[in-house]
Amino acid sequence: MNTTISQNNRVLSGMRPTGLLHLGHYHGVLKNWIELQHSYECFYFVADWHALTTHYEDPSIIAESSRDMVIDWLATGVNPGNSTIFIQSRVPEHAELHTLLSMITPLGWLERVPSYKDQQDKLKDRDLATYGFLGYPLLQSADILIYKAGFVPVGEDQVAHVELTREVARRFNHFYGKEADFEKKAEAAIKKMGKKNARLYKDVRKRFQEQGDTEALSIGKALLGSQQNISLSDRERLLGYLDGGGRIILPEPQSLLTASSKMPGLDGQKMSKSYNNTISLRESPQNVEKKIKTMPTDPARIRRTDPGDPAKCPVWDLHQVYTSDETKKILSEGCKTAAIGCIDCKQYIIDAILDELKPIQARVKDYLDDLSGVDSIINEGCEAARDVAQDTIEEVRKVMGLTFR
Ligand code: TRP
Ligand code: SF4
C-alpha cells in the first residue's frame, strides 16, 4: 500500500508547441482533457521549454504555435472557467524547482529513462546530446510537483516520466520532510478537524502505528480526504503523521493513462506529424476531401469490380473511429462483394470529419477574431498558476536551507 500518493484532486498536463494540432491530438489527448474537467481541478499548459529541448536551433515554430495551440484547446472545449490554462515559461517557478530537484536527482535515473535513448535514435537529424535534453523528464517532474498534482493524464510513452517524478518526490520527502516542529504542527492540525474527527484520527493512527492495522490506515486516509476545513499542507502533514513517514512536501502523482485511442492516420499508421499523415484541426474542407480521397485502400481493389478486404485497408481504421456498427456492417459487405466502390466508402469518412471539424473551426475563427480575449485568458491562467507555484516553491526553499531573504 502506498500511503504517500497524493490525495488531491488536481490534474496537470502539458503539450509541446511544435506545430498545428491535428485529429490525433483531438482524439488521443484533448477529448480526455475536456472530460477530466468535470471531475478534477485541471491545469493545462503550453510546454514551451520542453519544445526548446528539441527545437533549440530554430525556435520560430514555438513562438508561432503557442497561442494557436491554446486557441485550438479552447475551440475543442477546454474551458477556462473550469481549467487553468497557462504557458510554462511564464511561471518561472517551474525552472527554479527544476534546478533544486537537479541537486538530488542521480544522473543514472535520467540516463535510464527509455525516451532519452529512443528519441535520440529517432531524431537523428538533431543533436540531442545536450544537458537540457537529458533533463527533459526532470523538468516535467518539476511541472507536476510545483502544483502538487495528484493526477497526470499522459500517453504510454510518458508513463516513465511520471514514474521518475514519483521517485524524485519520494527522495525529496525523505531528505526534507522532517521539519523540526513536525509533531507540534501535526497536533495543531488535528485540532482543526473538530473534536469528533480529531478523536477518530488519533484512534486510527494509534491502531496503525501500534498494531499495523491497515484498515485503520485506510479509514484515516478517507477521513483526511473528506476534510474541507484544513489546508492542503496540513492534510499532507497529517497524512505523514498518520503513517509515521514524516511530512509529505511533494506528493507523488499518479498517471492517468489515456485509454489509448490511437487515432489512425492517412496511411494506416498512428496519426503523427513525423509520419506526415495528419489532418489538422484547421484543415480546409477541400483539403480534408482531397486527403481522404487519395488515401490508399486495399491494394487488391484495382478496379471498381474487384472485391476488397476491409482488414487490409487504412480507410477501415478510420471507420472504427467514425462509423456506427450498423453502417460498418453494410460497408464491409459492400466492400467484400464489390457492391460499393471505395469512393462511396470514403464519403462517409469525409462527411464525419467535416461534421466534426465544422463547429471547432467556427470557434477557432471567433477566437482568431478576438486575440486580445485569448491573451486575457492566458494571462489570467498564468497568474493563477503562479499563485499556486509560488506557495510550493516557498516551502521548498525553506526546507532546502534557502532561507536568507
Ligand atoms: N512531455 C510531454 C509530452 O511530450 C509534455 C509535458 C511537459 C507534460 N510537461 C508535462 C505532460 C507535465 C504532462 C505533465 O507530451
Ligand atoms: Fe477500403 Fe472501403 Fe475501399 Fe473496402 S471499400 S477497400 S474498406 S475504402
Coordinates of C-alpha atoms and ligand atoms in Angstrom, one line a residue:
M1 CA 0.0 0.0 0.0
N2 CA 1.3 3.4 -0.9
T3 CA 0.3 6.0 1.7
T4 CA 2.3 8.8 0.1
I5 CA 0.2 9.0 -3.0
S6 CA -1.4 12.4 -3.3
Q7 CA -4.9 12.7 -2.0
N8 CA -5.7 15.7 -4.0
N9 CA -8.0 16.2 -6.9
R10 CA -5.7 18.2 -9.2
V11 CA -4.9 17.2 -12.7
L12 CA -1.9 18.6 -14.6
S13 CA -0.9 18.1 -18.2
G14 CA 1.1 19.9 -20.9
M15 CA 1.6 19.8 -24.6
R16 CA 4.7 20.9 -26.6
P17 CA 4.0 23.8 -29.1
T18 CA 5.8 22.3 -32.1
G19 CA 3.2 22.8 -34.8
L20 CA -0.5 22.6 -35.7
L21 CA -2.8 20.3 -33.7
H22 CA -4.4 17.5 -35.6
L23 CA -7.1 15.0 -35.2
G24 CA -4.7 12.7 -33.4
H25 CA -4.3 15.3 -30.6
Y26 CA -8.0 15.7 -30.5
H27 CA -9.0 12.1 -30.2
G28 CA -5.9 11.0 -28.3
V29 CA -5.5 13.8 -25.8
L30 CA -7.9 16.7 -25.9
K31 CA -11.1 14.8 -25.6
N32 CA -9.7 13.3 -22.5
W33 CA -8.6 16.7 -21.1
I34 CA -12.1 18.0 -21.7
E35 CA -13.8 15.1 -20.0
L36 CA -11.5 15.4 -16.9
Q37 CA -12.7 19.0 -16.4
H38 CA -15.9 17.6 -15.0
S39 CA -14.3 15.8 -12.1
Y40 CA -11.0 17.4 -11.4
E41 CA -9.3 20.8 -10.9
C42 CA -7.4 20.9 -14.1
F43 CA -4.1 22.7 -15.0
Y44 CA -3.2 22.6 -18.7
F45 CA -0.1 24.3 -20.1
V46 CA 1.9 25.0 -23.2
A47 CA 5.3 23.3 -22.5
D48 CA 7.4 25.8 -24.4
W49 CA 10.6 25.0 -22.5
H50 CA 10.1 21.3 -23.4
A51 CA 9.8 22.3 -27.0
L52 CA 13.1 24.1 -26.8
T53 CA 14.9 20.9 -25.7
T54 CA 14.5 19.6 -29.3
H55 CA 13.9 22.7 -31.3
Y56 CA 16.6 25.0 -29.9
E57 CA 18.2 25.6 -33.3
D58 CA 15.0 27.1 -34.8
P59 CA 12.6 28.1 -32.2
S60 CA 10.3 30.1 -34.5
I61 CA 7.8 27.3 -34.5
I62 CA 7.4 27.7 -30.8
A63 CA 6.5 31.4 -31.0
E64 CA 4.1 30.6 -33.8
S65 CA 2.3 27.7 -32.3
S66 CA 1.9 28.6 -28.6
R67 CA -1.1 30.9 -28.9
D68 CA -2.6 28.9 -31.7
M69 CA -2.4 25.8 -29.6
V70 CA -4.3 27.5 -26.8
I71 CA -6.9 28.6 -29.4
D72 CA -7.3 25.0 -30.6
W73 CA -7.7 23.8 -26.9
L74 CA -10.4 26.5 -26.4
A75 CA -12.1 25.7 -29.6
T76 CA -12.4 22.0 -28.8
G77 CA -13.8 22.6 -25.4
V78 CA -11.1 23.2 -22.8
N79 CA -12.9 25.7 -20.6
P80 CA -11.1 28.5 -18.9
G81 CA -13.9 28.7 -16.5
N82 CA -13.0 25.2 -15.2
S83 CA -9.4 24.9 -16.1
T84 CA -6.3 26.9 -15.6
I85 CA -4.6 27.4 -18.9
F86 CA -1.1 28.8 -19.0
I87 CA 2.3 29.0 -20.5
Q88 CA 5.2 27.1 -18.8
S89 CA 7.8 29.8 -19.3
R90 CA 5.6 32.4 -17.8
V91 CA 5.8 30.5 -14.5
P92 CA 9.5 30.7 -13.7
E93 CA 9.0 28.7 -10.5
H94 CA 9.0 25.5 -12.7
A95 CA 12.6 26.3 -13.6
E96 CA 13.6 27.1 -10.0
L97 CA 12.1 23.8 -8.8
H98 CA 13.9 22.0 -11.7
T99 CA 17.2 23.4 -10.5
L100 CA 16.6 22.4 -7.0
L101 CA 15.4 18.9 -7.9
S102 CA 18.5 18.5 -10.1
M103 CA 20.6 18.7 -6.9
I104 CA 19.1 15.4 -5.6
T105 CA 18.5 13.5 -8.8
P106 CA 21.1 10.8 -9.6
L107 CA 22.3 11.0 -13.2
G108 CA 21.6 7.3 -13.7
W109 CA 17.9 7.9 -13.1
L110 CA 17.8 10.3 -16.1
E111 CA 20.0 8.2 -18.3
R112 CA 17.8 5.2 -17.7
V113 CA 14.5 6.9 -18.8
P114 CA 13.6 5.0 -22.0
S115 CA 12.7 8.1 -24.0
Y116 CA 16.2 9.5 -23.6
K117 CA 17.8 7.0 -25.9
D118 CA 14.7 6.3 -28.0
Q119 CA 14.3 9.9 -29.0
Q120 CA 18.0 10.4 -29.7
D121 CA 17.7 7.4 -32.1
K122 CA 14.5 8.6 -33.6
L123 CA 15.5 12.3 -34.1
K124 CA 18.9 11.5 -35.7
D125 CA 19.0 14.8 -37.6
R126 CA 19.1 16.8 -34.3
D127 CA 21.9 16.9 -31.8
L128 CA 20.2 15.9 -28.6
A129 CA 23.4 15.2 -26.6
T130 CA 22.6 18.3 -24.5
Y131 CA 22.2 19.0 -20.8
G132 CA 18.6 20.2 -21.4
F133 CA 17.5 17.1 -23.2
L134 CA 18.9 14.8 -20.5
G135 CA 16.9 16.9 -18.0
Y136 CA 13.7 16.8 -20.0
P137 CA 11.9 14.4 -17.7
L138 CA 13.1 16.2 -14.6
L139 CA 11.7 19.4 -15.9
Q140 CA 8.5 17.5 -16.4
S141 CA 8.7 16.4 -12.8
A142 CA 9.1 20.0 -11.7
D143 CA 6.0 20.9 -13.8
I144 CA 4.0 18.3 -11.9
L145 CA 5.3 18.7 -8.4
I146 CA 5.2 22.5 -8.4
Y147 CA 1.4 22.1 -8.4
K148 CA 1.3 19.0 -6.2
A149 CA -0.8 17.5 -8.9
G150 CA -2.4 14.2 -7.9
F151 CA -3.0 13.0 -11.5
V152 CA -1.2 13.3 -14.8
P153 CA -3.1 12.3 -17.9
V154 CA -0.5 11.0 -20.4
G155 CA 0.0 8.6 -23.2
E156 CA 2.0 5.4 -22.7
D157 CA 5.3 7.0 -23.8
Q158 CA 5.1 9.4 -20.8
V159 CA 4.4 6.9 -18.0
A160 CA 8.1 6.5 -17.3
H161 CA 8.4 10.3 -16.7
V162 CA 5.6 10.2 -14.1
E163 CA 7.4 7.2 -12.5
L164 CA 10.6 9.3 -12.3
T165 CA 8.5 12.1 -10.8
R166 CA 7.4 9.8 -8.0
E167 CA 10.9 8.6 -7.3
V168 CA 12.2 12.2 -7.1
A169 CA 9.3 13.2 -4.9
R170 CA 10.0 10.3 -2.6
R171 CA 13.7 11.2 -2.4
F172 CA 12.9 14.8 -1.7
N173 CA 10.4 14.0 1.1
H174 CA 12.9 11.6 2.6
F175 CA 15.6 14.3 2.8
Y176 CA 13.5 17.3 3.6
G177 CA 10.2 16.0 5.1
K178 CA 11.3 16.0 8.6
E179 CA 10.5 19.6 9.8
A180 CA 11.8 20.4 13.2
D181 CA 8.4 21.1 14.7
F182 CA 6.6 18.5 12.7
E183 CA 4.8 16.9 15.7
K184 CA 3.7 20.2 17.1
K185 CA 2.3 21.3 13.7
A186 CA 0.6 18.0 13.2
E187 CA -1.0 18.1 16.6
A188 CA -2.2 21.7 15.9
A189 CA -3.7 20.5 12.6
I190 CA -5.5 17.7 14.3
K191 CA -7.4 20.2 16.4
K192 CA -8.6 22.0 13.3
M193 CA -10.7 19.0 12.3
G194 CA -13.0 19.3 15.2
K195 CA -13.4 17.1 18.3
K196 CA -15.1 14.1 16.8
N197 CA -12.8 13.8 13.8
A198 CA -9.8 14.5 15.9
R199 CA -10.7 11.6 18.2
L200 CA -11.2 9.3 15.2
Y201 CA -7.9 10.4 13.6
K202 CA -5.9 9.7 16.9
D203 CA -7.6 6.4 17.3
V204 CA -6.8 5.1 13.8
R205 CA -3.3 6.5 13.9
K206 CA -2.7 4.6 17.1
R207 CA -4.2 1.4 15.7
F208 CA -2.0 1.6 12.6
Q209 CA 1.2 2.6 14.3
E210 CA 0.9 0.1 17.2
Q211 CA -0.8 -2.8 15.5
G212 CA -0.1 -2.2 11.9
D213 CA -3.8 -2.2 11.2
T214 CA -4.0 -1.2 7.6
E215 CA -7.8 -0.9 7.7
A216 CA -7.4 1.8 10.3
L217 CA -4.9 3.5 7.9
S218 CA -7.4 3.5 5.1
I219 CA -10.1 5.0 7.4
G220 CA -7.6 7.7 8.4
K221 CA -6.8 8.5 4.8
A222 CA -10.5 8.6 3.9
L223 CA -11.1 10.9 6.9
L224 CA -8.4 13.3 5.7
G225 CA -9.7 13.2 2.2
S226 CA -13.1 14.3 3.4
Q227 CA -11.9 17.3 5.5
Q228 CA -13.0 20.6 4.0
N229 CA -11.6 23.0 6.5
I230 CA -7.9 22.0 6.7
S231 CA -5.3 23.3 4.2
L232 CA -3.5 21.1 1.7
S233 CA -0.2 21.3 3.6
D234 CA -2.0 20.4 6.9
R235 CA -3.6 17.5 5.1
E236 CA -0.2 16.3 3.9
R237 CA 1.3 16.8 7.3
L238 CA -1.5 14.7 8.8
L239 CA -1.0 12.0 6.2
G240 CA 2.6 11.8 7.1
Y241 CA 1.9 11.8 10.8
L242 CA -0.7 9.1 10.3
D243 CA 1.7 6.6 8.7
G244 CA 4.8 7.7 10.5
G245 CA 6.7 8.7 7.3
G246 CA 7.2 12.4 8.1
R247 CA 5.7 15.2 6.3
I248 CA 5.0 14.9 2.6
I249 CA 6.0 18.1 1.0
L250 CA 5.9 16.9 -2.6
P251 CA 3.1 14.3 -3.0
E252 CA 3.6 11.5 -5.5
P253 CA 1.4 11.9 -8.6
Q254 CA -0.3 9.0 -10.5
S255 CA -0.6 8.8 -14.2
L256 CA -4.0 8.6 -15.7
L257 CA -3.3 6.5 -18.8
T258 CA -5.4 7.8 -21.7
A259 CA -7.4 4.8 -22.9
S260 CA -5.1 4.5 -25.8
S261 CA -7.3 5.8 -28.6
K262 CA -4.7 5.5 -31.3
M263 CA -6.1 7.7 -33.9
P264 CA -5.2 6.2 -37.3
G265 CA -3.5 8.4 -39.8
L266 CA -4.0 8.6 -43.6
D267 CA -1.7 5.6 -44.2
G268 CA -2.7 3.1 -41.5
Q269 CA 0.0 4.1 -39.1
K270 CA -0.8 6.1 -36.0
M271 CA -1.6 9.8 -36.9
S272 CA 1.6 11.8 -36.2
K273 CA 3.3 14.8 -37.6
S274 CA 6.5 12.8 -38.1
Y275 CA 4.7 10.3 -40.4
N276 CA 3.2 13.2 -42.4
N277 CA -0.2 11.5 -42.3
T278 CA -2.3 14.0 -40.4
I279 CA -5.4 16.1 -40.8
S280 CA -5.1 19.3 -38.9
L281 CA -7.9 20.8 -36.9
R282 CA -7.7 23.8 -39.2
E283 CA -7.7 21.8 -42.4
S284 CA -9.9 23.3 -45.1
P285 CA -12.9 21.2 -46.2
Q286 CA -11.4 20.9 -49.7
N287 CA -8.1 19.5 -48.2
V288 CA -10.0 17.1 -46.0
E289 CA -11.8 15.8 -49.1
K290 CA -8.6 15.6 -51.1
K291 CA -6.6 13.8 -48.3
I292 CA -9.3 11.2 -47.8
K293 CA -9.9 10.7 -51.5
T294 CA -6.2 10.0 -52.1
M295 CA -5.8 7.6 -49.2
P296 CA -4.6 4.1 -50.2
T297 CA -7.1 1.3 -49.9
D298 CA -6.9 -2.5 -50.1
P299 CA -4.3 -2.9 -52.9
A300 CA -6.4 -5.8 -54.3
R301 CA -9.1 -3.4 -55.3
I302 CA -7.6 -2.2 -58.5
R303 CA -10.8 -1.9 -60.5
R304 CA -14.2 -0.9 -59.1
T305 CA -15.4 -4.5 -59.7
D306 CA -12.6 -6.1 -57.7
P307 CA -13.8 -7.2 -54.3
G308 CA -11.8 -6.0 -51.3
D309 CA -11.0 -6.8 -47.7
P310 CA -11.6 -4.1 -45.1
A311 CA -9.0 -5.7 -42.8
K312 CA -6.3 -4.7 -45.4
C313 CA -7.5 -1.1 -45.8
P314 CA -6.4 2.0 -43.8
V315 CA -9.8 3.7 -44.5
W316 CA -11.4 0.9 -42.5
D317 CA -9.3 2.0 -39.4
L318 CA -11.0 5.4 -39.7
H319 CA -14.4 3.8 -39.8
Q320 CA -13.6 2.3 -36.4
V321 CA -13.5 5.9 -35.1
Y322 CA -16.3 7.5 -37.0
T323 CA -18.9 4.9 -38.2
S324 CA -21.7 3.1 -36.4
D325 CA -21.6 -0.7 -36.2
E326 CA -24.7 -0.9 -38.3
T327 CA -23.2 1.1 -41.1
K328 CA -19.9 -0.7 -40.8
K329 CA -21.7 -4.0 -41.4
I330 CA -23.2 -2.7 -44.6
L331 CA -19.9 -1.2 -45.8
S332 CA -17.9 -4.3 -45.1
E333 CA -20.4 -6.4 -47.0
G334 CA -20.3 -4.0 -49.9
C335 CA -16.5 -4.0 -50.0
K336 CA -16.2 -7.7 -49.9
T337 CA -18.7 -8.1 -52.7
A338 CA -17.7 -5.1 -54.7
A339 CA -21.2 -3.8 -54.3
I340 CA -19.8 -0.4 -53.3
G341 CA -16.8 1.5 -54.6
C342 CA -14.0 3.0 -52.4
I343 CA -15.3 6.4 -53.3
D344 CA -18.6 5.7 -51.7
C345 CA -17.0 4.2 -48.7
K346 CA -14.7 7.1 -48.2
Q347 CA -17.5 9.6 -48.5
Y348 CA -18.7 8.5 -45.0
I349 CA -15.4 9.4 -43.5
I350 CA -15.2 12.7 -45.3
D351 CA -18.7 13.7 -44.0
A352 CA -17.9 12.6 -40.5
I353 CA -14.6 14.6 -40.3
L354 CA -16.2 17.7 -41.8
D355 CA -19.1 17.4 -39.3
E356 CA -16.6 17.1 -36.5
L357 CA -14.4 20.0 -37.7
K358 CA -17.1 22.5 -38.6
P359 CA -18.0 23.7 -35.1
I360 CA -14.4 23.6 -34.0
Q361 CA -13.3 25.7 -36.9
A362 CA -16.1 28.2 -36.3
R363 CA -14.9 28.7 -32.8
V364 CA -11.3 28.9 -33.9
K365 CA -12.4 31.7 -36.2
D366 CA -14.1 33.5 -33.3
Y367 CA -11.0 33.3 -31.2
L368 CA -8.8 34.5 -34.0
D369 CA -11.0 37.5 -34.4
D370 CA -10.5 38.2 -30.7
L371 CA -6.9 37.6 -29.9
S372 CA -6.9 40.0 -27.0
G373 CA -9.6 37.9 -25.4
V374 CA -7.4 34.9 -25.9
D375 CA -4.5 36.7 -24.4
S376 CA -6.5 37.7 -21.3
I377 CA -7.5 34.0 -20.8
I378 CA -3.8 33.1 -21.0
N379 CA -2.7 36.0 -18.7
E380 CA -5.2 35.1 -16.1
G381 CA -4.2 31.4 -16.2
C382 CA -0.6 32.3 -15.8
E383 CA -1.3 34.4 -12.8
A384 CA -3.5 31.7 -11.2
A385 CA -0.8 29.1 -11.9
R386 CA 1.9 31.3 -10.4
D387 CA 0.0 31.8 -7.2
V388 CA 0.0 28.0 -6.6
A389 CA 3.6 27.6 -7.8
Q390 CA 4.8 30.3 -5.5
D391 CA 3.3 28.6 -2.5
T392 CA 5.1 25.4 -3.3
I393 CA 8.5 27.0 -4.1
E394 CA 8.5 28.9 -0.9
E395 CA 8.0 25.7 1.1
V396 CA 10.7 24.0 -0.9
R397 CA 13.2 26.9 -0.5
K398 CA 12.6 26.8 3.2
V399 CA 13.3 23.1 3.7
M400 CA 16.3 23.2 1.4
G401 CA 18.0 25.8 3.5
L402 CA 17.4 28.8 1.2
T403 CA 16.0 31.0 4.0
F404 CA 18.2 34.1 3.7
R405 CA 15.8 36.6 2.2
Ligands
TRP1 N1 6.5 15.6 -22.2 C1 5.1 15.8 -22.5 C2 4.8 15.4 -23.9 O1 5.7 15.4 -24.8 C3 4.6 17.2 -22.3 C4 4.8 17.6 -20.9 C5 5.7 18.5 -20.4 C6 4.0 17.2 -19.8 N2 5.5 18.6 -19.0 C7 4.4 17.8 -18.7 C8 2.9 16.3 -19.8 C9 3.9 17.6 -17.4 C10 2.3 16.1 -18.5 C11 2.8 16.7 -17.4 O2 3.7 15.0 -24.2
SF4_2 FE1 -11.3 0.2 -48.1 FE2 -13.8 0.9 -48.2 FE3 -12.4 0.5 -50.4 FE4 -13.1 -1.5 -48.9 S1 -14.5 -0.2 -50.0 S2 -11.1 -1.1 -49.8 S3 -12.9 -0.6 -46.9 S4 -12.1 2.1 -48.9

